[in-house]
XYZ file of C-alpha atoms in Angstrom:
109
model
C 0.000 0.000 0.000
C 2.828 2.366 0.822
C 4.442 1.888 -2.600
C 1.218 2.833 -4.361
C 0.941 6.049 -2.326
C 4.544 6.999 -3.052
C 4.108 6.317 -6.778
C 0.942 8.377 -6.867
C 2.676 11.255 -5.064
C 5.626 11.108 -7.486
C 3.268 11.026 -10.464
C 1.373 14.016 -9.089
C 4.633 15.969 -8.783
C 5.467 15.171 -12.415
C 2.025 16.002 -13.796
C 1.267 19.160 -11.819
C 3.549 21.451 -13.901
C 2.126 20.068 -17.164
C -1.420 20.666 -15.983
C -0.578 24.199 -14.876
C 1.092 25.069 -18.219
C -1.605 23.498 -20.403
C -4.259 26.209 -19.899
C -1.660 28.972 -20.307
C -0.541 27.531 -23.640
C -4.146 27.148 -24.769
C -4.924 30.732 -23.745
C -1.896 32.001 -25.656
C -2.900 30.073 -28.763
C -6.393 31.528 -28.699
C -5.157 35.123 -28.550
C -2.851 34.905 -31.552
C -4.287 36.284 -34.763
C -4.115 34.827 -38.225
C -2.201 36.755 -40.867
C -4.270 39.404 -42.572
C -5.752 38.477 -45.926
C -3.824 39.952 -48.828
C -5.377 43.107 -50.190
C -4.432 45.806 -52.639
C -5.601 49.391 -53.067
C -5.163 51.974 -55.790
C -5.668 55.704 -55.426
C -5.206 58.775 -57.594
C -2.607 61.207 -56.263
C -2.635 65.003 -56.586
C -0.316 64.859 -59.636
C -2.809 62.705 -61.578
C -0.759 59.522 -61.202
C -1.846 56.329 -59.479
C -0.497 54.947 -56.230
C -0.849 51.176 -55.688
C -0.171 49.600 -52.311
C -0.915 46.297 -50.651
C -0.602 44.402 -47.393
C -0.989 40.869 -46.055
C 1.370 39.273 -48.570
C 4.094 36.740 -47.643
C 7.054 38.722 -46.263
C 10.305 38.611 -48.186
C 8.693 37.499 -51.450
C 7.918 39.290 -54.698
C 4.576 40.022 -56.336
C 3.834 40.909 -59.925
C 1.374 43.617 -60.786
C -0.457 44.110 -64.041
C -2.781 46.728 -65.430
C -1.925 49.822 -67.452
C 1.654 49.206 -66.313
C 3.157 45.890 -65.217
C 6.195 44.719 -63.306
C 7.223 43.186 -60.008
C 7.881 44.563 -56.563
C 9.410 43.052 -53.395
C 7.283 42.552 -50.287
C 8.807 43.981 -47.112
C 9.120 42.184 -43.773
C 5.660 43.475 -42.775
C 4.006 41.899 -45.838
C 3.542 45.235 -47.634
C 4.453 46.879 -50.922
C 4.045 50.414 -52.246
C 4.244 51.757 -55.817
C 3.726 55.298 -57.026
C 3.695 57.276 -60.248
C 1.718 54.696 -62.227
C -0.659 55.295 -65.115
C -4.163 53.842 -65.153
C -6.259 52.922 -62.168
C -7.006 49.198 -62.557
C -4.446 46.730 -61.253
C -4.171 43.104 -60.254
C -1.433 41.682 -58.005
C -0.263 38.052 -57.993
C 2.143 36.267 -55.640
C 5.187 34.590 -57.175
C 3.849 31.118 -56.314
C 0.568 31.938 -58.092
C -1.539 31.003 -55.063
C -2.910 34.493 -54.435
C -4.309 36.943 -56.966
C -5.854 40.182 -55.736
C -7.696 42.821 -57.725
C -6.829 46.256 -56.359
C -9.738 48.241 -54.947
C -10.066 51.913 -55.858
C -9.820 54.157 -52.808
C -11.342 57.649 -52.932
C -10.769 60.274 -50.262
């Protein structure tokens, strides 16, 4: 009988920290947010040129843009890009892996 009590006490000492950490880990997991969905906006600047910018793209990658002008632009560590001085106001942005294509939304202020 004494061996069973000692084993149970030892097991309790081993499990107690795991039980205490479990809810903290679960609480941390529930407060993390998913990456923002990729989006792109286009706006007309005061000089009559278009400004295209986006966010929510994979950091450190490159996207291609197409519309009145086309090319590629690197995505910064925050998942953003910014282009200015473009002609035309309709653009589409595609990730290098081809998994995400976003049509830029016109923004009017």
